[in-house]
Coordinates of C-alpha atoms and ligand atoms in Angstrom, one line a residue:
X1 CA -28.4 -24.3 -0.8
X2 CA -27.2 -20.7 -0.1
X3 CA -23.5 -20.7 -1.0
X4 CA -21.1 -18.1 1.7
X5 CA -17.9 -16.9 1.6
X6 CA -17.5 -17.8 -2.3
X7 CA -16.3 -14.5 -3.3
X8 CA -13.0 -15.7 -3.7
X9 CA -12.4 -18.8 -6.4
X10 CA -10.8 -21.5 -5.4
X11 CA -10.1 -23.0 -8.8
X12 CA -7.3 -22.7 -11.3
X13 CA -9.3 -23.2 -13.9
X14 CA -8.2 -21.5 -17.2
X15 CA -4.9 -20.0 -15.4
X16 CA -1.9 -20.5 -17.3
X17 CA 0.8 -21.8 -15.5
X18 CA 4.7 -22.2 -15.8
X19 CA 6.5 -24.5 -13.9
X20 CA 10.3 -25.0 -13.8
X21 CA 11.8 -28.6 -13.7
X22 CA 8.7 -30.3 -14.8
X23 CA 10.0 -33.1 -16.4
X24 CA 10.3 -35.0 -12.8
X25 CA 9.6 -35.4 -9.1
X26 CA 7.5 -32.2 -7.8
X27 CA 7.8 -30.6 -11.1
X28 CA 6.3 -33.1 -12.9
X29 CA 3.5 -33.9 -9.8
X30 CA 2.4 -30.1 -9.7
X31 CA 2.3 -30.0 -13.4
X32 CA 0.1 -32.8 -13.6
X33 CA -1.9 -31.6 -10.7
X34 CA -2.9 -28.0 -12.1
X35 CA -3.4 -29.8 -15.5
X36 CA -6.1 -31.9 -13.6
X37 CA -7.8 -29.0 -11.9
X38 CA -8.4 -27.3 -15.6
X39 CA -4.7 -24.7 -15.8
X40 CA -3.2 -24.4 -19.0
X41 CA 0.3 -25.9 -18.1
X42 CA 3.7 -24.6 -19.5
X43 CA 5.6 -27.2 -19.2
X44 CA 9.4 -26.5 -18.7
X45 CA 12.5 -28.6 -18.3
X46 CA 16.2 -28.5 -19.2
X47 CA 15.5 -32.3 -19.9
X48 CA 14.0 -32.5 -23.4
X49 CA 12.6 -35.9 -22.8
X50 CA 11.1 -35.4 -19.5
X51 CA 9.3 -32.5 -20.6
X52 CA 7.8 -34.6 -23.7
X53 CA 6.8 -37.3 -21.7
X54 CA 5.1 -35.2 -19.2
X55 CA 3.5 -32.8 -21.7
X56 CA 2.2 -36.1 -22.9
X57 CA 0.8 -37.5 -20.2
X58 CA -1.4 -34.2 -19.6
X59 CA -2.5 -34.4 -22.9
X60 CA -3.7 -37.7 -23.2
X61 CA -5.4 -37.4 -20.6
X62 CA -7.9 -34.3 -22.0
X63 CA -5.6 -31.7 -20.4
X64 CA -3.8 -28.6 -22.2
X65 CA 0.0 -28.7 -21.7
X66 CA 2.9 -26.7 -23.6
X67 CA 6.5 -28.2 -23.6
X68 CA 9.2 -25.8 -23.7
X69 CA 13.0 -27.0 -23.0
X70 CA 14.0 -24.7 -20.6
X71 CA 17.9 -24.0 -18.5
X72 CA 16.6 -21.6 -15.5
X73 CA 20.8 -21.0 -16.0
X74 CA 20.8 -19.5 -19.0
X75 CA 19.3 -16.1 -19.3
X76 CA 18.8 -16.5 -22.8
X77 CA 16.7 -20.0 -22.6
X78 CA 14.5 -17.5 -20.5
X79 CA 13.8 -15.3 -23.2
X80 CA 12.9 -17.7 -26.0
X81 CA 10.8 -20.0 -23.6
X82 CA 8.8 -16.7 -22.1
X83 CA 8.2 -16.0 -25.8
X84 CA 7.3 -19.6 -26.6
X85 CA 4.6 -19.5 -23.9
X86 CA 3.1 -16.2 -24.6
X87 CA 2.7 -17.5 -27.9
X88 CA 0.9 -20.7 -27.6
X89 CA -0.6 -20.4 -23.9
X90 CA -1.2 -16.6 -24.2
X91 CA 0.1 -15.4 -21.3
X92 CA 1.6 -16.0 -17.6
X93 CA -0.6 -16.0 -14.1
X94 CA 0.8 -18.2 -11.9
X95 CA 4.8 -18.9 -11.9
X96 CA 6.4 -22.1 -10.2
X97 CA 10.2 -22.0 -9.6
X98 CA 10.9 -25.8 -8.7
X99 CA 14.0 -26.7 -10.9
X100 CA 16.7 -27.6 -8.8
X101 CA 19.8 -30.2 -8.7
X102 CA 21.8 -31.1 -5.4
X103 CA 25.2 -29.5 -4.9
X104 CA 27.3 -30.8 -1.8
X105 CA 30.9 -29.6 -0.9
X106 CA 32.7 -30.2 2.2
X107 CA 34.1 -26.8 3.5
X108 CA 38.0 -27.7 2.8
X109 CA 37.4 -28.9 -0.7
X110 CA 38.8 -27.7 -3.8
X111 CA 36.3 -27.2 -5.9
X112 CA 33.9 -25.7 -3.3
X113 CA 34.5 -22.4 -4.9
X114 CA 32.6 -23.9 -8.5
X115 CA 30.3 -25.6 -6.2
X116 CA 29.3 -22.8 -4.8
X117 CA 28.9 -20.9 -8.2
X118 CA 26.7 -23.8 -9.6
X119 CA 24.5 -23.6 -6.6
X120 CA 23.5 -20.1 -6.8
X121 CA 23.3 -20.5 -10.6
X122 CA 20.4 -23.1 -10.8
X123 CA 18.8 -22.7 -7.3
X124 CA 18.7 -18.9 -6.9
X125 CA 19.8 -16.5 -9.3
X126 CA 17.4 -18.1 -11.7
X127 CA 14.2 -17.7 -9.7
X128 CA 14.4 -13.8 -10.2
X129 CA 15.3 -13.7 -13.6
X130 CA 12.0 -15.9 -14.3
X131 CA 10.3 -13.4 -11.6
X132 CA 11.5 -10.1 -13.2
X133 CA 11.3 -11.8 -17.0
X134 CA 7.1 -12.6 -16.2
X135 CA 6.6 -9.3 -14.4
X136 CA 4.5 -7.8 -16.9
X137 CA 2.0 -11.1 -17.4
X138 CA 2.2 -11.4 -13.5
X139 CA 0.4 -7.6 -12.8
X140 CA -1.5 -8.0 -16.2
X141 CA -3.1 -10.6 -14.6
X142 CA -4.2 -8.8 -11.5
X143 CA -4.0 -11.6 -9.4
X144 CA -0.1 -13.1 -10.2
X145 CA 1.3 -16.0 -8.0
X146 CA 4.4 -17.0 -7.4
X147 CA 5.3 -19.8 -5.7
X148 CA 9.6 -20.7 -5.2
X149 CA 10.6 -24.2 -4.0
X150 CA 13.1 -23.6 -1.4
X151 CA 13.6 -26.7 1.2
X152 CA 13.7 -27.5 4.8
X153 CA 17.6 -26.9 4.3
X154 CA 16.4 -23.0 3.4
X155 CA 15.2 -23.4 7.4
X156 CA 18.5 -25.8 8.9
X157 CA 22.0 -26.8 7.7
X158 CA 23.5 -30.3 7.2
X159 CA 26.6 -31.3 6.9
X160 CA 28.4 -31.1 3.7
X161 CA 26.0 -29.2 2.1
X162 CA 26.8 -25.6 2.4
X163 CA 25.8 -24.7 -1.5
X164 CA 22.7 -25.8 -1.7
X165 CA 22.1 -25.1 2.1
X166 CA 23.0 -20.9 1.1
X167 CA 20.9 -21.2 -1.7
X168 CA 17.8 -22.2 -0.4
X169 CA 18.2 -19.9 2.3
X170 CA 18.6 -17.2 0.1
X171 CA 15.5 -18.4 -1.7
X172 CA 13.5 -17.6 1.5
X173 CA 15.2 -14.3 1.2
X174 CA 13.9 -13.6 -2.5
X175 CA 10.5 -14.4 -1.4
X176 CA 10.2 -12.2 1.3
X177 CA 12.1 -9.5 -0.4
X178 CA 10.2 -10.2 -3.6
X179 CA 6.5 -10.2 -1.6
X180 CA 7.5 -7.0 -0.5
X181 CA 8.1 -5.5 -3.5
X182 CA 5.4 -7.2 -5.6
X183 CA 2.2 -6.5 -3.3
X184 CA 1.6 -3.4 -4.7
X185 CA 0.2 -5.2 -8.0
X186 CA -1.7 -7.9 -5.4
X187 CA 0.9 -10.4 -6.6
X188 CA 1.7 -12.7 -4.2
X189 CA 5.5 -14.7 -3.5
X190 CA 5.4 -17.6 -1.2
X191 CA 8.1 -20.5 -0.4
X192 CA 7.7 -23.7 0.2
X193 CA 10.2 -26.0 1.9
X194 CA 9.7 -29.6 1.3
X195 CA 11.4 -32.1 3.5
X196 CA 12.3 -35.8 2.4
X197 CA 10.5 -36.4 -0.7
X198 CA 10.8 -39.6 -2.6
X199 CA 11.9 -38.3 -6.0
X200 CA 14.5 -38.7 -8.3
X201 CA 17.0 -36.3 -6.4
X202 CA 16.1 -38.7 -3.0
X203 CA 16.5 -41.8 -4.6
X204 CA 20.6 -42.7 -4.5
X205 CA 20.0 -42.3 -1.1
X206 CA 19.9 -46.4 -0.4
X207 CA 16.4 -47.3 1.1
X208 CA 17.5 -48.4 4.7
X209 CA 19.1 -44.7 5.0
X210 CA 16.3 -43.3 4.0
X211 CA 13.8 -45.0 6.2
X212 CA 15.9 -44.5 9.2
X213 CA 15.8 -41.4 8.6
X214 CA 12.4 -40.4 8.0
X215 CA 11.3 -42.8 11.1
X216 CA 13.9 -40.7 13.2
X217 CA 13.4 -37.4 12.1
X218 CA 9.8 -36.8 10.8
X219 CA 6.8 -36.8 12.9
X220 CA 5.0 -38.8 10.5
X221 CA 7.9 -41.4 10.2
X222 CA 8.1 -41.6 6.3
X223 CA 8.8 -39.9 3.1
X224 CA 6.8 -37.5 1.3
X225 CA 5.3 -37.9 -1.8
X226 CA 5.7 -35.5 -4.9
X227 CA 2.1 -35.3 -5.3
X228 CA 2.0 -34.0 -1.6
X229 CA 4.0 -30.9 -1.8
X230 CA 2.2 -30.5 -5.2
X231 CA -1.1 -29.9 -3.6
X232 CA 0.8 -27.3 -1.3
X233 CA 1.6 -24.9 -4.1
X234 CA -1.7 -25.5 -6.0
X235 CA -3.2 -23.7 -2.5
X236 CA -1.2 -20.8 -2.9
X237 CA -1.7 -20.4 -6.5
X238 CA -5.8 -20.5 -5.9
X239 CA -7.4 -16.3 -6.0
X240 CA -8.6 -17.6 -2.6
X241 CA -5.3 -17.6 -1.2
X242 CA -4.7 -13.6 -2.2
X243 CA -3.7 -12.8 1.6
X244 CA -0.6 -15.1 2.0
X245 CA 2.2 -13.5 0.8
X246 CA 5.9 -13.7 2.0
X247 CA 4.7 -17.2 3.7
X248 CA 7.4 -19.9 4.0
X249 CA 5.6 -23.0 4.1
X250 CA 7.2 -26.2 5.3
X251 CA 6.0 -29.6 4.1
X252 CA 7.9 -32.1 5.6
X253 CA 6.2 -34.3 7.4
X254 CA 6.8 -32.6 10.6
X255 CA 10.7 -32.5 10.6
X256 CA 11.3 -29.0 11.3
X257 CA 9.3 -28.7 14.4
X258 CA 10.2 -31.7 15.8
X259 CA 12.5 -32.0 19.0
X260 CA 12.6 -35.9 20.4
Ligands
NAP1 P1 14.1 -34.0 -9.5 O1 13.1 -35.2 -9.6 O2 15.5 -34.2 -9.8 O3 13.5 -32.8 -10.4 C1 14.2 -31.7 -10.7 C2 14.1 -31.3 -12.1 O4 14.7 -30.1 -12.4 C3 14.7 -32.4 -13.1 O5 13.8 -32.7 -14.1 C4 16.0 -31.7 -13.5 O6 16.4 -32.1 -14.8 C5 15.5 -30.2 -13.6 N1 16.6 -29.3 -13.7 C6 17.9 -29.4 -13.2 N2 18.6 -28.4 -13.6 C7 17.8 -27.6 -14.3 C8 18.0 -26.4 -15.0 N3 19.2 -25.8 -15.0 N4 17.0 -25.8 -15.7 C9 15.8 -26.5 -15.8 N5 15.6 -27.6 -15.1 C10 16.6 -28.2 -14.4 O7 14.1 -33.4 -8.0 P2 12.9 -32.9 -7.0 O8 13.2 -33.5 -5.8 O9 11.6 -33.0 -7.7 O10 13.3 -31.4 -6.9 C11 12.4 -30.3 -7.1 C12 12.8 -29.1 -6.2 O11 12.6 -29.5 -4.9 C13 14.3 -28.7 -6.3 O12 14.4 -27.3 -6.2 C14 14.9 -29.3 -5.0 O13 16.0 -28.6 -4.6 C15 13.7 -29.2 -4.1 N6 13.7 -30.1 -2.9 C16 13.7 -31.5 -3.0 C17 13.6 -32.3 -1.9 C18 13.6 -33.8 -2.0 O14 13.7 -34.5 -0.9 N7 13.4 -34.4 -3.1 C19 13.6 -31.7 -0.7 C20 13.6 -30.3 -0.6 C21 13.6 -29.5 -1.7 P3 17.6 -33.2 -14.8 O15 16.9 -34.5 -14.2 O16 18.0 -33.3 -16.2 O17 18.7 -32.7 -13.9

C-alpha cells in the first residue's frame, strides 16, 4: 500500500524524555506510556522510592528508564539531575513538567502568605528553571517539546484554593509566553489542564464526593484516569505535532465547557 502524509513521525521512539513527579499518578502513567512506545525515560521524583519503583517497572518490562531524585524546588537538585541525565540518557528532547502538590488557603488565613510562597515554589517557578536549565538539549534537538501540566483550575477558580488556582494560571502564562519565545528553534510549549483525575492527590477526597461530583460536573459523569491525560501529552511530544504550540489543552472529561 502507498503510504501519504507520513512525512512527519508519529513515534517517540528513541527520544529521551524527562518527566517531573514520575514517581505517581500522571507522572508515573506518562512515564510508563513513553517507555511503552520505545522513549528513553528520565525518570524524576522528589520521592526516592516512587521513582525506584517506577524506574522498575519500565525496566522489567524491556523498557529503558533512568531514576533520578529530583525537588523541581530546589535549583540545585536541577543541576545535578540535568547532569545525571545527560550522562546516562545522553541528552534531553522532550521535557514534561507534571510535579505538583495541592496548596489550599482560605483568603483570611494566617498562613496564606507561606501558602502562597509554596505554591509558586513547586507549581511555577520550577517549570522555567527546568525550561531554561534544558534549553540547549531542547534546540540541539531541532525538534524540543515541552509539555507543562497546568489544570482546569489554570482555566476557573474554586473556593479556597487561591494558591494553587494563581499558579496554574500562571502556568498557562509560561506557556504561552514561553511558545513565543521558543519557536524560533521549532520548539514547541503546550499546557494541558487535566480535570478530576483519580490519583493520589484526588484520593482523600471520600468517594461519594467525588462521584457526585464528577456525575454533576463532567460531561462524561466520572473521573479521569492517569493513563488518559498521559496519552494527551504523548500527542504533543510526537514530530507530528510540530504545529501546536502555545495550545492549552483541557482533559477533563468535558468540565470546562459544560453549562447544565
Ligand atoms: P500525585 O499522584 O500526587 O503525583 C505528583 C508527584 O509529584 C508525586 O510523586 C509527588 O511526590 C511529586 N512531587 C511533589 N512535590 C515535588 C517536588 N518538589 N519535586 C518533585 N516532585 C514532587 O498527583 P497527580 O494528580 O498525578 O498530579 C500531577 C500533576 O497534575 C500536578 O501538577 C497536579 O497539580 C496536576 N493536576 C492534578 C489533578 C488531579 O485531579 N489529580 C487535576 C489537575 C491537575 P510526593 O508524593 O512525595 O509529594
Amino acid at each position: 500500500m502507498t503510504r501519504r502524509l507520513s512525512r512527519l513521525s508519529r513515534s517517540v521512539a528513541g527520544k529521551v524524555v524527562l518527566i517531573t513527579g514520575a514517581g505517581s499518578g500522571m507522572g508515573r502513567a506518562t512515564a510508563l506510556l513513553f517507555a511503552d512506545e520505545g522513549a528513553k525515560v528520565a525518570v524524576t521524583d522528589v520521592d526516592r522510592d516512587g521513582v525506584e519503583s517506577v524506574t522498575a517497572e519500565i525496566s522489567s518490562a524491556g523498557g529503558t528508564a533512568l531514576g533520578v531524585v529530583l525537588d523541581v524546588a530546589d535549583p540545585a537538585s536541577i543541576g545535578a539531575a540535568l547532569k545525571t541525565v545527560r550522562e546516562g540518557l545522553g541528552r534531553i528532547d522532550v521535557l514534561v513538567n507534571n510535579a505538583g502538590i495541592s496548596v489550599g488557603a482560605e483568603i483570611d488565613d494566617e498562613e496564606f502568605d507561606d501558602r502562597w510562597q509554596l505554591a509558586l515554589d513547586v507549581l511555577l517557578t520550577p517549570h522555567q528553571r527546568l525550561i531554561r536549565a534544558c534549553l540547549d538539549d531542547l534546540i540541539d534537538c531541532g525538534e524540543g517539546r515541552v509539555i507543562n501540566i497546568s489544570s482546569t483550575e489554570g482555566l476557573g477558580a474554586s473556593r479556597s484554593t487561591t494558591p494553587y488556582t494563581v499558579a496554574k494560571h500562571g502556568v498557562i502564562g509560561l506557556t504561552r509566553a514561553m511558545a513565543i519565545a521558543l519557536a524560533k528553534h521549532s520548539i514547541t510549549v503546550n499546557a494541558v489542564c487535566p480535570g478530576p483525575i483519580l490519583t493520589s492527590m484526588t484520593q482523600a477526597i471520600p468517594a461519594e464526593h467525588r462521584d457526585t461530583f464528577a456525575r454533576r460536573r463532567t460531561a462524561l459523569r466520572r473521573y479521569g484516569d492517569p493513563e488518559e491525560v498521559a496519552h494527551m501529552v504523548l500527542n504533543l511530544a510526537l514530530p507530528s505535532s510540530s504545529y501546536v504550540t502555545g495550545a492549552v489543552i483541557a482533559v477533563d472529561g468535558g468540565q470546562t465547557m459544560k453549562n447544565d
